[in-house]
C-alpha positions as a Markdown table, in Angstrom:
| # | Residue | x | y | z |
|---|---|---|---|---|
| 1 | Met | -24.2 | 6.7 | -13.1 |
| 2 | Glu | -21.2 | 8.6 | -10.9 |
| 3 | Ser | -19.3 | 7.1 | -8.9 |
| 4 | Lys | -17.1 | 9.0 | -5.8 |
| 5 | Leu | -13.9 | 9.0 | -4.6 |
| 6 | Phe | -11.3 | 11.1 | -2.5 |
| 7 | Ile | -7.6 | 11.6 | -3.2 |
| 8 | Val | -5.0 | 11.6 | -0.4 |
| 9 | Asp | -1.8 | 12.4 | -1.8 |
| 10 | Asp | 0.6 | 15.5 | -0.7 |
| 11 | His | 1.7 | 16.6 | -4.2 |
| 12 | Ser | -0.7 | 19.1 | -5.2 |
| 13 | Met | 0.0 | 18.3 | -9.1 |
| 14 | Leu | -0.9 | 15.2 | -8.9 |
| 15 | Lys | -3.8 | 15.1 | -7.0 |
| 16 | Asn | -5.6 | 17.9 | -9.6 |
| 17 | Gly | -4.0 | 16.1 | -12.5 |
| 18 | Leu | -5.4 | 13.1 | -11.2 |
| 19 | Lys | -9.2 | 14.7 | -10.2 |
| 20 | Asn | -8.9 | 16.7 | -13.9 |
| 21 | Tyr | -8.3 | 13.4 | -15.6 |
| 22 | Leu | -10.9 | 11.3 | -14.1 |
| 23 | Glu | -13.4 | 13.5 | -14.0 |
| 24 | Ser | -12.8 | 14.1 | -18.0 |
| 25 | Asn | -12.1 | 10.9 | -18.6 |
| 26 | Thr | -14.5 | 8.6 | -16.3 |
| 27 | Lys | -17.8 | 8.2 | -14.4 |
| 28 | Trp | -15.3 | 9.0 | -11.2 |
| 29 | Lys | -16.5 | 12.4 | -10.1 |
| 30 | Val | -13.7 | 13.4 | -7.3 |
| 31 | Thr | -15.4 | 14.8 | -3.8 |
| 32 | Gly | -12.5 | 15.4 | -2.1 |
| 33 | Thr | -8.4 | 15.6 | -2.3 |
| 34 | Tyr | -7.0 | 15.8 | 0.8 |
| 35 | Ser | -2.8 | 16.0 | 1.7 |
| 36 | Asn | -3.0 | 13.9 | 5.0 |
| 37 | Gly | -5.1 | 11.2 | 7.1 |
| 38 | Glu | -6.6 | 13.8 | 9.2 |
| 39 | Glu | -7.6 | 15.6 | 6.9 |
| 40 | Cys | -9.4 | 13.1 | 4.9 |
| 41 | Leu | -10.9 | 10.9 | 8.2 |
| 42 | Ser | -12.5 | 14.6 | 9.0 |
| 43 | Ala | -13.8 | 15.4 | 5.9 |
| 44 | Leu | -15.3 | 11.4 | 6.3 |
| 45 | Glu | -16.6 | 11.8 | 9.5 |
| 46 | Gly | -18.8 | 15.0 | 8.4 |
| 47 | Leu | -20.4 | 13.2 | 5.3 |
| 48 | Ser | -23.2 | 10.8 | 5.3 |
| 49 | Glu | -22.9 | 10.2 | 1.8 |
| 50 | Lys | -19.0 | 8.4 | 1.9 |
| 51 | Pro | -17.4 | 7.6 | -1.2 |
| 52 | Gln | -16.8 | 4.3 | -3.0 |
| 53 | Leu | -13.5 | 4.5 | -3.0 |
| 54 | Ile | -10.1 | 6.5 | -1.7 |
| 55 | Ile | -7.4 | 6.4 | -3.5 |
| 56 | Val | -4.1 | 6.8 | -0.8 |
| 57 | Asp | -0.7 | 7.4 | -1.4 |
| 58 | Ile | 2.3 | 5.4 | 0.6 |
| 59 | Gln | 3.8 | 8.5 | 1.5 |
| 60 | Leu | 1.9 | 11.8 | 2.9 |
| 61 | Thr | 3.1 | 15.1 | 4.4 |
| 62 | Asp | 5.3 | 15.3 | 7.2 |
| 63 | Gly | 6.4 | 11.4 | 7.1 |
| 64 | Glu | 3.0 | 10.3 | 7.4 |
| 65 | Ser | 2.3 | 6.9 | 6.1 |
| 66 | Gly | -0.3 | 5.8 | 3.7 |
| 67 | Phe | -0.6 | 3.0 | 5.9 |
| 68 | Thr | -1.3 | 4.3 | 9.0 |
| 69 | Leu | -4.6 | 6.2 | 7.1 |
| 70 | Val | -5.6 | 2.7 | 5.9 |
| 71 | Lys | -5.8 | 0.9 | 8.8 |
| 72 | Glu | -8.0 | 3.6 | 10.2 |
| 73 | Leu | -10.1 | 3.6 | 7.1 |
| 74 | Lys | -10.5 | -0.1 | 7.6 |
| 75 | Arg | -11.2 | 0.5 | 11.5 |
| 76 | Leu | -13.7 | 3.2 | 11.0 |
| 77 | Tyr | -15.4 | 2.5 | 7.0 |
| 78 | Pro | -14.9 | -1.0 | 6.2 |
| 79 | Gln | -17.1 | -0.9 | 3.0 |
| 80 | Ile | -15.4 | 1.8 | 1.9 |
| 81 | Lys | -12.5 | 0.7 | -1.2 |
| 82 | Ile | -9.0 | 1.9 | -0.8 |
| 83 | Val | -6.2 | 2.1 | -3.7 |
| 84 | Met | -2.7 | 2.6 | -3.1 |
| 85 | Tyr | -1.1 | 4.6 | -5.5 |
| 86 | Ser | 2.6 | 5.2 | -4.9 |
| 87 | Met | 6.0 | 5.2 | -6.2 |
| 88 | Tyr | 7.1 | 2.5 | -4.3 |
| 89 | Asp | 6.2 | -0.9 | -6.4 |
| 90 | Thr | 8.2 | -3.3 | -4.4 |
| 91 | Trp | 7.1 | -6.2 | -3.3 |
| 92 | Gly | 7.6 | -5.3 | 0.7 |
| 93 | Phe | 4.7 | -2.5 | 0.0 |
| 94 | Ile | 2.2 | -4.5 | -2.0 |
| 95 | Leu | 2.7 | -7.8 | 0.7 |
| 96 | Gln | 1.7 | -4.7 | 3.1 |
| 97 | Ala | -1.0 | -3.7 | 1.4 |
| 98 | Lys | -2.5 | -6.8 | 0.9 |
| 99 | Asp | -2.3 | -7.7 | 4.3 |
| 100 | Leu | -4.4 | -4.9 | 5.4 |
| 101 | Gly | -6.9 | -5.8 | 3.2 |
| 102 | Val | -6.3 | -3.0 | 0.1 |
| 103 | Gln | -8.1 | -3.9 | -2.7 |
| 104 | Gly | -5.9 | -2.2 | -5.1 |
| 105 | Tyr | -2.2 | -1.4 | -5.8 |
| 106 | Ile | -0.8 | 0.0 | -8.8 |
| 107 | Ser | 2.5 | 2.6 | -9.3 |
| 108 | Lys | 2.7 | 6.5 | -10.4 |
| 109 | Val | 4.3 | 5.5 | -13.7 |
| 110 | Ala | 1.1 | 3.3 | -14.7 |
| 111 | Ser | -0.5 | 5.0 | -17.7 |
| 112 | Glu | -4.0 | 6.4 | -16.7 |
| 113 | Glu | -6.0 | 3.7 | -18.7 |
| 114 | Glu | -4.6 | 1.4 | -16.3 |
| 115 | Leu | -5.3 | 3.2 | -13.2 |
| 116 | Val | -8.8 | 3.6 | -14.3 |
| 117 | Lys | -9.1 | -0.3 | -15.4 |
| 118 | Cys | -8.1 | -0.6 | -11.7 |
| 119 | Leu | -10.6 | 1.5 | -10.4 |
| 120 | Ser | -13.4 | -0.1 | -12.3 |
| 121 | Ile | -12.1 | -3.7 | -10.7 |
| 122 | Val | -11.9 | -2.6 | -7.7 |
| 123 | Glu | -15.3 | -0.5 | -7.7 |
| 124 | Ala | -16.6 | -4.2 | -9.2 |
| 125 | Gly | -15.6 | -5.9 | -5.9 |
| 126 | Ser | -12.4 | -7.7 | -7.4 |
| 127 | Thr | -8.9 | -6.6 | -6.5 |
| 128 | Tyr | -6.4 | -5.3 | -8.6 |
| 129 | Tyr | -2.6 | -5.7 | -8.2 |
| 130 | Glu | -0.6 | -4.0 | -10.8 |
| 131 | Lys | 1.2 | -7.0 | -12.4 |
| 132 | Lys | 4.9 | -7.9 | -11.5 |
| 133 | Ser | 6.6 | -11.3 | -11.9 |
| 134 | Glu | 4.5 | -14.1 | -11.9 |
| 135 | Ser | 7.6 | -16.2 | -10.4 |
| 136 | Ile | 8.6 | -13.9 | -7.8 |
| 137 | Gln | 4.7 | -13.7 | -6.9 |
| 138 | Ser | 4.6 | -17.6 | -6.2 |
| 139 | Gln | 8.3 | -17.9 | -4.4 |
| 140 | Leu | 6.8 | -15.2 | -2.3 |
| 141 | Glu | 3.1 | -16.8 | -1.5 |
| 142 | Ser | 5.3 | -19.6 | -0.3 |
| 143 | Ile | 7.6 | -18.1 | 2.5 |
| 144 | Thr | 4.9 | -15.7 | 4.1 |
| 145 | Ser | 2.6 | -19.2 | 3.9 |
| 146 | Ala | 5.0 | -20.1 | 6.2 |
| 147 | Leu | 5.4 | -16.8 | 8.0 |
| 148 | Lys | 4.1 | -16.0 | 11.2 |
| 149 | Lys | 2.6 | -12.8 | 11.7 |
| 150 | Gln | 5.5 | -10.7 | 13.4 |
| 151 | Glu | 8.1 | -12.4 | 10.8 |
| 152 | Lys | 6.0 | -11.6 | 8.0 |
| 153 | Ile | 5.6 | -7.7 | 8.8 |
| 154 | Val | 9.8 | -8.1 | 9.1 |
| 155 | Phe | 9.4 | -9.7 | 6.0 |
| 156 | Glu | 7.8 | -6.9 | 4.0 |
| 157 | Leu | 9.9 | -4.0 | 6.4 |
| 158 | Val | 13.3 | -5.8 | 5.2 |
| 159 | Leu | 12.3 | -5.1 | 1.8 |
| 160 | Gln | 11.1 | -1.7 | 2.1 |
| 161 | Gly | 14.8 | -1.7 | 2.7 |
| 162 | Lys | 14.4 | -0.6 | 6.2 |
| 163 | Ser | 17.4 | -1.2 | 8.2 |
| 164 | Lys | 17.7 | -3.5 | 11.4 |
| 165 | Lys | 17.8 | -0.9 | 13.8 |
| 166 | Gln | 14.6 | 0.5 | 12.0 |
| 167 | Ile | 12.6 | -2.5 | 12.1 |
| 168 | Ala | 13.3 | -2.9 | 15.9 |
| 169 | Asp | 11.9 | 0.7 | 16.4 |
| 170 | Met | 9.0 | 0.3 | 14.7 |
| 171 | Leu | 8.1 | -3.3 | 16.1 |
| 172 | Phe | 9.1 | -2.1 | 19.5 |
| 173 | Ile | 11.2 | -5.2 | 19.7 |
| 174 | Ser | 15.3 | -5.9 | 20.0 |
| 175 | Leu | 17.8 | -5.4 | 17.8 |
| 176 | His | 18.5 | -9.0 | 18.9 |
| 177 | Thr | 15.1 | -10.8 | 18.2 |
| 178 | Val | 15.1 | -8.4 | 14.5 |
| 179 | Glu | 18.5 | -9.9 | 13.4 |
| 180 | Asn | 16.8 | -14.0 | 14.7 |
| 181 | Tyr | 14.1 | -13.6 | 12.4 |
| 182 | Val | 16.0 | -12.0 | 9.5 |
| 183 | Ser | 18.2 | -14.3 | 10.0 |
| 184 | Tyr | 15.9 | -17.0 | 9.6 |
| 185 | Leu | 14.2 | -15.2 | 6.2 |
| 186 | Ile | 17.3 | -15.3 | 4.8 |
| 187 | Lys | 17.6 | -19.0 | 5.1 |
| 188 | Leu | 14.2 | -19.3 | 4.4 |
| 189 | Ala | 14.4 | -17.3 | 1.1 |
| 190 | Asp | 17.8 | -19.3 | 0.5 |
| 191 | Cys | 19.6 | -16.0 | 0.4 |
| 192 | Lys | 23.0 | -15.1 | 1.5 |
| 193 | Asn | 22.5 | -12.4 | 3.4 |
| 194 | Met | 20.4 | -9.2 | 4.0 |
| 195 | Glu | 21.5 | -7.2 | 0.4 |
| 196 | Asp | 21.0 | -10.2 | -1.5 |
| 197 | Leu | 17.3 | -11.4 | 0.1 |
| 198 | Ile | 16.3 | -7.3 | -0.8 |
| 199 | Lys | 18.2 | -8.2 | -4.5 |
| 200 | Lys | 16.0 | -11.3 | -5.2 |
| 201 | Tyr | 12.6 | -9.6 | -4.5 |
| 202 | Ser | 13.3 | -6.2 | -5.4 |
């Protein structure tokens, strides 16, 4: 039985190459390819039969974050499963994807076979996150379980390489507040400074 999906990515060659591969080698039918969230949401609004799954890149056109689209998809179409497919495979992005309820996360440098495996597992109702260091994952889970929501968001952004000023601007909070959060995170992770924290979980 044919399964339908959308691809949202601002790189035309990648979108077309991925579409051709999936349709030639798997049961997946790519019924829409889009460069940004607005195009994707507009297409979904007019469809009576929605795709089972949407592949979303983290970085879309004009600096748009794929996470913004994910939030809207989760709000409007919670039944659609989402796989994030990106060049960014750092823990900060993976943690953010998990927090938003994304069912799959895989790097663009992964093999086609691993991507297909990810899609199959997600379609079946499970989650698939590209395997990284299990010891680091265990440490991160220990830290995030002790964090409040805002602290967790700051932690994710720090691990994504955002500066304190960028985090303050993104979350509409003061730089002083961010500095307090970061100091707490550094202490909790047993690190010397912010750079050490990022390096530890890169």
